[in-house]
Short mmCIF file of C-alpha atoms in Angstrom, two decimals:
data_model
loop_
_atom_site.label_atom_id
_atom_site.label_comp_id
_atom_site.label_asym_id
_atom_site.label_seq_id
_atom_site.Cartn_x
_atom_site.Cartn_y
_atom_site.Cartn_z
CA ASP A 208 -59.72 -44.61 -9.33
CA GLY A 209 -61.90 -42.03 -10.24
CA GLY A 210 -65.34 -41.24 -12.79
CA VAL A 211 -65.39 -41.59 -16.29
CA ASP A 212 -65.49 -37.65 -16.10
CA ASP A 213 -62.60 -37.53 -14.58
CA PHE A 214 -60.35 -38.14 -17.23
CA CYS A 215 -61.24 -35.39 -20.44
CA ILE A 216 -58.25 -33.38 -20.81
CA THR A 217 -58.70 -30.02 -17.92
CA SER A 218 -56.31 -28.33 -16.19
CA GLU A 219 -57.18 -30.59 -13.30
CA SER A 220 -57.02 -33.95 -14.67
CA LYS A 221 -53.72 -33.87 -16.74
CA LEU A 222 -51.97 -35.08 -13.62
CA THR A 223 -53.73 -38.19 -13.62
CA LEU A 224 -54.12 -39.08 -17.08
CA GLU A 225 -50.36 -38.81 -16.82
CA ILE A 226 -50.42 -41.26 -13.96
CA LEU A 227 -53.05 -43.52 -15.60
CA THR A 228 -50.73 -43.96 -19.08
CA LEU A 229 -47.67 -44.83 -17.73
CA LYS A 230 -49.79 -47.50 -15.01
CA VAL A 231 -51.51 -48.76 -18.25
CA ARG A 232 -47.69 -48.57 -20.08
CA ALA A 233 -46.33 -50.91 -17.51
CA ALA A 234 -49.30 -53.10 -17.71
CA LEU A 235 -49.32 -53.87 -21.67
CA PHE A 236 -45.84 -53.53 -22.22
CA GLY A 237 -44.84 -56.25 -19.99
CA ARG A 238 -46.91 -59.59 -18.71
CA PHE A 239 -49.77 -59.23 -21.36
CA ARG A 240 -46.83 -58.20 -24.20
CA SER A 241 -45.02 -61.79 -22.68
CA TRP A 242 -48.56 -63.04 -23.52
CA LEU A 243 -49.48 -61.81 -26.45
CA GLY A 244 -47.25 -62.66 -28.26
CA ASP A 245 -47.79 -66.43 -26.77
CA VAL A 246 -50.66 -65.95 -28.04
CA LEU A 247 -49.59 -65.32 -32.46
CA GLY A 248 -46.44 -67.14 -31.45
CA VAL A 249 -43.85 -63.94 -32.45
CA GLU A 250 -41.84 -62.37 -30.26
CA LEU A 251 -42.84 -59.40 -29.98
CA GLU A 252 -40.17 -56.17 -29.26
CA PRO A 253 -40.00 -54.32 -25.31
CA THR A 254 -41.07 -51.17 -27.44
CA VAL A 255 -42.83 -48.28 -26.20
CA ASP A 256 -45.35 -47.49 -28.27
CA ILE A 257 -48.13 -45.77 -26.33
CA SER A 258 -50.43 -42.64 -26.41
CA CYS A 259 -53.27 -40.32 -25.46
CA ALA A 260 -56.44 -38.96 -28.16
CA LYS A 261 -59.44 -36.71 -27.36
CA TYR A 262 -61.91 -36.28 -30.25
CA GLU A 263 -64.92 -34.32 -30.10
CA TYR A 264 -67.33 -32.84 -32.69
CA THR A 265 -66.73 -33.10 -35.87
CA ASP A 266 -63.12 -35.56 -35.34
CA VAL A 267 -62.68 -37.72 -37.56
CA LEU A 268 -59.69 -40.00 -38.49
CA LEU A 269 -59.89 -41.28 -42.38
CA CYS A 270 -59.59 -44.43 -43.49
CA HIS A 271 -56.27 -45.94 -43.12
CA ASP A 272 -53.75 -48.92 -42.29
CA ASP A 273 -51.61 -48.14 -40.01
CA GLU A 274 -49.03 -50.03 -41.92
CA LEU A 275 -45.22 -49.14 -40.53
CA GLU A 276 -42.21 -51.13 -39.72
CA GLY A 277 -41.74 -52.99 -37.13
CA ARG A 278 -45.78 -52.01 -36.09
CA ARG A 279 -46.90 -55.83 -35.39
CA VAL A 280 -50.43 -55.38 -33.71
CA ALA A 281 -52.37 -52.20 -32.57
CA PHE A 282 -54.17 -51.88 -28.90
CA ILE A 283 -57.26 -48.87 -28.48
CA LEU A 284 -57.81 -49.04 -24.15
CA TYR A 285 -61.51 -46.00 -23.87
CA LEU A 286 -61.75 -44.09 -21.95
CA VAL A 287 -65.19 -42.12 -23.02
CA PRO A 288 -68.23 -41.49 -20.50
CA PRO A 289 -71.18 -43.99 -21.67
CA TRP A 290 -71.94 -44.26 -25.51
CA GLN A 291 -74.02 -44.71 -28.65
CA SER A 292 -73.11 -45.99 -32.44
CA SER A 293 -75.83 -42.27 -32.63
CA ASP A 294 -72.56 -40.57 -30.94
CA GLY A 295 -70.02 -41.53 -34.14
CA GLY A 296 -66.84 -42.18 -32.90
CA THR A 297 -66.49 -45.26 -34.18
CA LEU A 298 -63.52 -48.02 -34.87
CA ASP A 299 -65.07 -48.49 -38.75
CA LEU A 300 -63.06 -51.77 -39.92
CA TYR A 301 -63.03 -52.31 -43.94
CA SER A 302 -63.85 -54.89 -46.07
CA THR A 303 -60.55 -55.49 -49.31
CA ASP A 304 -60.94 -56.60 -52.52
CA SER A 305 -58.75 -59.05 -55.16
CA ASN A 306 -56.55 -56.47 -55.11
CA PHE A 307 -55.71 -55.34 -50.43
CA GLN A 308 -58.03 -51.97 -51.11
CA PRO A 309 -59.95 -50.63 -48.88
CA GLU A 310 -64.24 -51.23 -49.99
CA SER A 311 -66.40 -51.24 -47.89
CA ILE A 312 -66.78 -51.13 -43.79
CA ALA A 313 -68.14 -54.46 -42.96
CA LYS A 314 -67.49 -54.57 -39.25
CA SER A 315 -68.71 -50.96 -36.31
CA LEU A 316 -67.22 -50.41 -32.63
CA VAL A 317 -68.70 -48.30 -31.03
CA PRO A 318 -66.01 -47.24 -27.65
CA SER A 319 -66.83 -48.26 -25.07
CA TRP A 320 -65.53 -47.59 -21.12
CA ASN A 321 -62.31 -49.47 -20.61
CA THR A 322 -62.77 -51.55 -22.84
CA LEU A 323 -59.48 -52.71 -24.85
CA VAL A 324 -59.53 -53.53 -28.74
CA LEU A 325 -56.59 -55.13 -30.54
CA PHE A 326 -55.86 -56.23 -33.93
CA GLU A 327 -53.44 -57.21 -35.88
CA VAL A 328 -51.29 -54.41 -38.73
CA SER A 329 -51.56 -56.37 -41.79
CA PRO A 330 -51.79 -55.08 -46.40
CA VAL A 331 -55.15 -55.71 -44.76
CA SER A 332 -55.84 -53.77 -41.99
CA PHE A 333 -57.45 -50.96 -43.86
CA HIS A 334 -59.96 -49.00 -40.70
CA GLN A 335 -61.25 -45.39 -39.85
CA VAL A 336 -62.88 -43.21 -36.76
CA SER A 337 -65.59 -42.51 -37.64
CA GLU A 338 -66.95 -38.27 -37.05
CA VAL A 339 -67.51 -37.26 -33.79
CA LEU A 340 -70.98 -36.16 -34.36
CA SER A 341 -72.09 -35.92 -30.46
CA GLN A 342 -71.18 -32.16 -29.18
CA ASP A 343 -70.94 -32.69 -25.65
CA LYS A 344 -69.06 -35.44 -25.53
CA CYS A 345 -65.54 -36.16 -25.08
CA ARG A 346 -64.00 -39.36 -27.05
CA LEU A 347 -61.00 -40.33 -24.63
CA SER A 348 -58.55 -42.65 -25.85
CA LEU A 349 -55.19 -44.71 -24.96
CA SER A 350 -53.61 -46.56 -28.10
CA GLY A 351 -50.24 -47.07 -29.80
CA TRP A 352 -48.16 -50.45 -31.23
CA PHE A 353 -46.66 -53.45 -29.35
CA HIS A 354 -44.30 -54.05 -32.38
CA GLY A 355 -42.46 -56.84 -33.98
CA PRO A 356 -41.73 -58.58 -37.45
CA SER A 357 -44.26 -56.51 -40.33
CA LEU A 358 -45.99 -59.67 -42.28
CA GLU A 359 -45.62 -60.10 -45.23
CA ARG A 360 -46.31 -57.31 -47.69
CA PRO A 361 -47.64 -57.97 -51.18
CA PRO A 362 -46.24 -55.31 -53.62
CA ARG A 363 -48.96 -52.17 -53.54
CA PHE A 364 -51.60 -51.54 -55.83
CA LYS A 365 -50.74 -49.90 -58.99
CA GLU A 366 -54.07 -47.43 -60.01
CA PRO A 367 -54.89 -47.01 -64.17
CA SER A 368 -53.32 -43.74 -64.80
CA ILE A 369 -56.03 -41.54 -65.65
CA LEU A 370 -56.60 -40.66 -68.87
CA LYS A 371 -55.21 -37.05 -71.08
CA HIS A 372 -57.40 -35.70 -73.38
CA PRO A 373 -56.27 -33.41 -76.05
CA HIS A 374 -58.52 -29.83 -76.82
CA LEU A 375 -62.19 -30.62 -78.20
CA PRO A 376 -62.24 -28.85 -81.24
CA ARG A 377 -64.31 -26.01 -81.14
CA ASP A 378 -64.04 -22.05 -82.32
CA GLU A 379 -63.54 -19.41 -79.45
CA THR A 380 -67.61 -18.67 -80.20
CA VAL A 381 -68.36 -20.49 -77.18
CA LEU A 382 -66.50 -18.65 -75.06
CA PHE A 383 -68.30 -15.26 -76.75
CA GLU A 384 -71.29 -17.12 -75.73
CA TRP A 385 -70.55 -18.33 -72.11
CA ILE A 386 -67.87 -16.42 -70.33
CA ASN A 387 -67.95 -12.93 -69.00
CA PRO A 388 -66.95 -10.83 -71.37
CA LEU A 389 -64.55 -9.18 -68.67
CA TYR A 390 -62.64 -12.13 -69.19
CA LEU A 391 -61.80 -11.95 -72.94
CA ASP A 392 -61.00 -8.60 -73.13
CA ILE A 393 -56.98 -9.24 -74.22
CA SER A 394 -55.23 -6.27 -71.75
CA TYR A 395 -57.26 -7.09 -69.16
CA GLN A 396 -56.12 -10.93 -69.74
CA GLU A 397 -52.41 -8.91 -69.70
CA GLN A 398 -53.03 -7.99 -65.73
CA ILE A 399 -54.25 -11.48 -64.85
CA GLN A 400 -51.06 -13.16 -66.87
CA THR A 401 -48.79 -10.76 -64.32
CA GLU A 402 -50.36 -12.48 -61.62
CA PHE A 403 -50.72 -14.90 -61.24
CA GLU A 404 -46.89 -15.60 -62.87
CA ASP A 405 -46.19 -12.93 -59.22
CA SER A 406 -48.26 -16.32 -57.06
CA SER A 407 -49.16 -19.37 -59.23
CA GLU A 408 -52.75 -18.64 -58.68
CA ILE A 409 -55.12 -16.60 -58.98
CA GLN A 410 -59.38 -16.54 -58.77
CA LEU A 411 -61.59 -15.45 -61.07
CA LYS A 412 -65.41 -13.90 -59.80
CA ASP A 413 -68.32 -13.91 -62.52
CA PHE A 414 -66.49 -16.52 -64.90
CA LEU A 415 -69.30 -16.98 -66.42
CA LYS A 416 -72.54 -15.27 -68.08
CA GLU A 417 -75.15 -14.67 -65.03
CA GLU A 418 -77.70 -16.36 -67.54
CA LYS A 419 -75.70 -19.38 -68.16
CA PHE A 420 -73.94 -20.27 -64.41
CA ARG A 421 -77.31 -20.43 -63.35
CA GLU A 422 -79.07 -22.98 -65.67
CA VAL A 423 -75.71 -25.03 -65.42
CA SER A 424 -76.25 -24.62 -61.32
CA GLU A 425 -80.18 -25.71 -61.83
CA ALA A 426 -79.39 -28.46 -63.90
CA LEU A 427 -76.94 -30.37 -60.85
CA ARG A 428 -79.81 -30.69 -59.14
CA GLN A 429 -81.36 -32.90 -61.81
CA THR A 430 -82.39 -35.94 -60.22
CA HIS A 431 -81.46 -38.19 -63.92
CA ILE A 432 -77.33 -37.47 -63.43
CA GLN A 433 -75.66 -40.91 -62.78
CA TRP A 434 -73.43 -39.62 -59.70
CA MET A 435 -70.68 -42.69 -58.99
CA LYS A 436 -68.69 -42.53 -55.45
CA THR A 437 -65.07 -42.39 -55.85
CA GLY A 438 -62.66 -44.68 -54.72
CA PRO A 439 -61.21 -45.85 -53.03
CA PRO A 440 -62.05 -45.12 -49.09
CA ASN A 441 -57.96 -44.07 -48.45
CA LYS A 442 -57.45 -41.87 -50.86
CA ARG A 443 -60.78 -40.52 -51.86
CA CYS A 444 -64.56 -40.34 -50.88
CA TYR A 445 -66.73 -38.68 -53.27
CA GLU A 446 -68.87 -38.52 -56.10
CA SER A 447 -68.51 -38.23 -60.26
CA ALA A 448 -70.77 -37.95 -62.33
CA SER A 449 -71.25 -40.44 -65.98
CA LEU A 450 -71.07 -38.55 -69.03
CA ASP A 451 -73.63 -39.69 -70.20
CA SER A 452 -76.09 -38.46 -68.04
CA LEU A 453 -75.15 -34.44 -67.92
CA PRO A 454 -77.67 -32.46 -69.19
CA GLU A 455 -76.83 -30.76 -72.21
CA CYS A 456 -76.03 -27.72 -71.13
CA VAL A 457 -74.07 -28.66 -68.65
CA ASN A 458 -72.52 -31.01 -71.24
CA THR A 459 -71.23 -27.83 -72.66
CA CYS A 460 -69.94 -26.05 -69.86
CA TRP A 461 -67.91 -28.99 -69.36
CA GLU A 462 -66.79 -28.96 -73.75
CA LEU A 463 -66.51 -25.12 -73.04
CA LEU A 464 -63.23 -26.30 -70.72
CA ARG A 465 -61.92 -28.56 -72.97
CA SER A 466 -62.02 -26.94 -76.03
CA GLU A 467 -59.01 -25.34 -77.93
CA ALA A 468 -60.26 -21.84 -77.20
CA PHE A 469 -60.12 -22.13 -73.48
CA PHE A 470 -57.13 -24.18 -74.10
CA LEU A 471 -56.19 -20.66 -76.06
CA LEU A 472 -57.01 -18.63 -73.23
CA LEU A 473 -55.74 -20.39 -69.85
CA SER A 474 -52.41 -19.80 -71.63
CA ASN A 475 -53.52 -16.00 -71.89
CA PHE A 476 -54.18 -16.26 -68.49
CA THR A 477 -50.93 -18.19 -66.80
CA GLY A 478 -48.54 -17.78 -69.99
CA LEU A 479 -48.43 -21.59 -69.58
CA HIS A 480 -47.55 -23.26 -73.42
CA LEU A 481 -51.72 -24.82 -73.50
CA HIS A 482 -51.75 -23.76 -77.70
CA TYR A 483 -49.63 -23.71 -80.08
CA LEU A 484 -50.45 -20.01 -80.35
CA CYS A 485 -48.70 -19.22 -77.48
CA PRO A 486 -45.67 -16.87 -77.80
CA LYS A 487 -42.66 -18.38 -76.55
CA ASP A 488 -40.65 -16.58 -74.27
CA GLU A 489 -36.63 -16.73 -74.88
CA GLU A 490 -35.59 -20.01 -72.55
CA ASP A 491 -37.91 -21.94 -74.90
CA GLU A 492 -36.78 -21.63 -77.95
CA GLU A 493 -33.27 -21.23 -76.55
CA THR A 494 -33.94 -24.53 -75.70
CA GLU A 495 -35.31 -25.77 -78.86
CA LYS A 496 -32.78 -24.41 -80.45
CA ASP A 497 -30.60 -26.98 -78.68
CA ASN A 498 -32.43 -30.09 -78.32
CA LYS A 499 -35.09 -32.16 -80.29
CA GLU A 500 -39.07 -32.02 -78.41
CA GLU A 501 -39.42 -35.59 -77.64
CA GLY A 502 -42.60 -37.76 -78.45
CA GLU A 503 -45.11 -37.56 -80.06
CA VAL A 504 -47.76 -35.53 -81.12
CA ALA A 505 -51.40 -37.46 -80.15
CA GLY A 506 -54.99 -37.28 -80.67
CA THR A 507 -55.20 -33.39 -81.40
CA SER A 508 -57.59 -32.44 -84.82
CA ALA A 509 -55.64 -32.64 -88.15
CA GLU A 510 -56.36 -29.06 -88.84
CA SER A 511 -54.74 -27.84 -85.87
CA SER A 512 -52.03 -30.31 -85.79
CA SER A 513 -51.02 -29.52 -88.79
CA ARG A 514 -51.22 -25.27 -88.63
CA ALA A 515 -48.19 -26.06 -85.58
CA GLU A 516 -46.24 -27.96 -87.50
CA ALA A 517 -46.09 -25.18 -89.63
CA ASP A 518 -45.82 -22.45 -87.08
CA ASN A 519 -43.25 -24.90 -85.68
CA GLY A 520 -40.28 -24.84 -88.61
CA GLY A 521 -42.28 -29.09 -89.22
CA LYS A 522 -41.35 -30.12 -86.79
CA LYS A 523 -43.83 -32.13 -84.07
CA ILE A 524 -44.46 -30.63 -80.58
CA SER A 525 -46.10 -31.98 -77.85
CA THR A 526 -49.67 -31.29 -77.68
CA PRO A 527 -51.42 -29.93 -74.15
CA VAL A 528 -53.89 -32.56 -72.56
CA CYS A 529 -55.96 -32.34 -69.78
CA CYS A 530 -58.34 -35.14 -67.69
CA GLY A 531 -60.78 -33.38 -65.44
CA GLU A 532 -64.98 -35.08 -63.86
CA VAL A 533 -68.03 -33.25 -62.16
CA ARG A 534 -68.22 -33.46 -58.72
CA ARG A 535 -70.93 -33.70 -56.03
CA TRP A 536 -69.27 -33.11 -52.88
CA SER A 537 -71.49 -33.40 -48.54
CA HIS A 538 -70.62 -35.52 -45.11
CA GLY A 539 -68.33 -36.77 -45.91
CA SER A 540 -66.69 -36.76 -49.03
CA TYR A 541 -63.06 -36.19 -48.94
CA THR A 542 -60.00 -36.71 -50.73
CA LEU A 543 -56.14 -37.64 -48.14
CA LEU A 544 -53.37 -37.59 -49.18
CA HIS A 545 -51.00 -41.32 -50.42
CA ASP A 546 -47.59 -42.18 -51.00
CA ALA A 547 -48.34 -42.68 -54.76
CA GLU A 548 -49.62 -38.96 -55.65
CA ALA A 549 -46.22 -38.32 -54.41
CA ALA A 550 -44.68 -40.34 -56.74
CA GLN A 551 -46.75 -39.68 -59.43
CA ALA A 552 -47.35 -35.52 -59.22
CA GLU A 553 -46.20 -34.02 -62.39
CA TYR A 554 -46.14 -29.69 -63.28
CA ALA A 555 -49.96 -29.02 -63.87
CA LEU A 556 -52.88 -26.38 -63.91
CA ASP A 557 -55.72 -26.64 -62.37
CA LEU A 558 -59.01 -25.72 -62.64
CA ILE A 559 -62.13 -25.76 -60.02
CA LEU A 560 -64.72 -24.15 -61.22
CA PRO A 561 -67.65 -24.57 -57.67
CA PHE A 562 -71.96 -24.04 -58.29
CA GLY A 563 -74.41 -24.86 -55.44
CA CYS A 564 -72.17 -23.12 -52.44
CA THR A 565 -73.87 -19.74 -52.12
CA ASP A 566 -74.48 -21.00 -48.41
CA TRP A 567 -72.07 -23.28 -47.56
CA GLU A 568 -69.28 -21.95 -44.63
CA LYS A 569 -65.23 -22.32 -44.38
CA GLU A 570 -66.55 -24.82 -41.14
CA PHE A 571 -68.03 -27.19 -43.22
CA GLY A 572 -65.24 -28.02 -44.56
CA GLY A 573 -64.55 -28.87 -48.70
CA PHE A 574 -61.43 -26.83 -49.20
CA THR A 575 -58.85 -27.78 -51.11
CA TYR A 576 -55.61 -27.57 -49.41
CA TYR A 577 -52.22 -27.25 -51.53
CA VAL A 578 -49.45 -28.21 -48.96
CA ALA A 579 -45.19 -29.48 -49.88
CA ASN A 580 -44.39 -32.98 -49.84
CA GLU A 581 -43.18 -34.43 -46.80
CA GLU A 582 -44.26 -30.71 -44.56
CA ASP A 583 -46.20 -30.15 -42.16
CA GLU A 584 -46.96 -26.34 -44.54
CA GLU A 585 -49.92 -25.55 -45.93
CA LEU A 586 -48.89 -23.32 -49.05
CA LEU A 587 -52.49 -22.30 -50.83
CA THR A 588 -56.51 -22.99 -49.52
CA VAL A 589 -58.84 -22.50 -52.52
CA HIS A 590 -62.48 -22.38 -50.26
CA PRO A 591 -65.54 -23.57 -52.68
CA GLU A 592 -67.16 -19.36 -54.15
CA ASP A 593 -69.85 -19.80 -56.41
CA ASN A 594 -69.33 -18.72 -60.27
CA SER A 595 -64.66 -18.00 -59.11
CA LEU A 596 -63.36 -20.67 -61.23
CA ALA A 597 -60.01 -20.46 -59.35
CA LEU A 598 -56.25 -21.59 -61.29
CA VAL A 599 -52.88 -23.43 -59.48
CA TYR A 600 -50.38 -24.53 -60.57
CA ARG A 601 -48.44 -26.69 -58.82
CA ASP A 602 -44.82 -28.77 -59.50
CA LYS A 603 -43.98 -32.33 -58.60
CA GLU A 604 -42.93 -30.96 -54.81
CA THR A 605 -46.86 -29.85 -54.14
CA LEU A 606 -49.57 -31.28 -53.02
CA LYS A 607 -53.74 -31.18 -52.61
CA PHE A 608 -56.57 -32.51 -50.85
CA VAL A 609 -59.58 -31.77 -50.05
CA LYS A 610 -60.73 -31.98 -46.86
CA HIS A 611 -63.86 -33.55 -44.98
CA VAL A 612 -67.13 -32.45 -45.54
CA ASN A 613 -68.23 -32.63 -41.30
CA HIS A 614 -71.24 -33.28 -40.02
CA LYS A 615 -72.05 -28.78 -39.81
CA SER A 616 -72.46 -29.22 -43.16
CA THR A 617 -76.26 -31.32 -42.55
CA GLN A 618 -77.28 -28.66 -40.13
CA VAL A 619 -78.33 -25.86 -41.97
CA ASP A 620 -82.21 -25.17 -42.69
CA SER A 621 -81.26 -24.56 -46.31
CA SER A 622 -81.91 -27.93 -47.94
CA THR A 623 -79.79 -26.80 -51.04
CA CYS A 624 -76.73 -26.32 -49.44
CA ASN A 625 -76.16 -29.22 -47.40
CA GLU A 626 -73.76 -29.93 -50.69
CA PHE A 627 -72.25 -28.67 -53.78
CA TYR A 628 -70.83 -29.07 -57.15
CA ASP A 629 -67.41 -27.91 -58.80
CA PHE A 630 -66.11 -28.84 -62.45
CA SER A 631 -62.30 -30.19 -61.63
CA PHE A 632 -60.35 -30.41 -64.27
CA VAL A 633 -56.08 -30.56 -64.75
CA TYR A 634 -54.47 -29.17 -67.35
CA TYR A 635 -50.93 -30.47 -68.39
CA GLU A 636 -48.21 -28.25 -71.21
#
């Protein structure tokens, strides 16, 4: 019987909310469930599935489809104060493509007091709760699912595999031109490797020479770079640069991270076998005696290939490869964990080199989380930091995602810190 403000969760209103939830549950899962089943022409089960959700400033629920065995119809009952689209928190419904993947927002529903929203759970029921932009309103709702026979699902779409490339034939000259001399010292590389082998991660500050870093930072802000939105939104949402549009210095930095010399440097930093000159440990040497190497050398330069074969007794060895992109992160950018990523996880070395984040705050988001598969355990967080090269080795049970960049990133005085950039590479032995 109270007003709207009675339903913000405080110590005084918890009992009111519990009573309300029980009454709503009884109403929805009784005669209303029977009526809804008749409308759909299916028999809905008496299963009760209801919970309360409270969204406040910068809270968001990113694109998903709600599909889980037994869920047939989703419902949301809004208990909000007067609400406008400018407050955020809309229920956004997505259109889908021919592969049943979400494309773009087709319709947005603004929350309204005492309004019940229903939609059928299906292979194309992609939706999100957009970020709450109001700093003084609480988006409170009761939501859940009616259970029944699931709709038939087509085979799940499999994304094309990301192309992986062998190193570019560049010698150590490129390292001396670009990299802080400290990191080219052999004794310091040994210290880095020891630390990396202990923790499987390291951050190397002031990695590029200062003048090179400044040059790339300024070039990344040039307007002629073609930035392409990367999706689909149930997996990722950020901008990736078209390599053909990169300014010369950015392209040269890109080639540095793909160069043969850099592969060898990474081997020295990590102890991983990213180059044929990388010394093997005793276990690897024993394995080579007992087993034939699987696969073929692919795409390496003829000179490097012949040298590798000569050093390995004429036997071909697998060639380390990498993939990478130049990314731009701004308000609304994110990546998500998904089932396909877990199924395709490999042993790999991640590299992140950020630019343009001098004034970037942790509370803005945009940092990379590493988590254990099928667990909530956070293993590592990598925050964007100018000219700080992050290296992280992950196994098949380790997944990663980039935290949603929220509205706070737009509320700063400096226009230069509303976004940042990074080079993101993955290397495979």
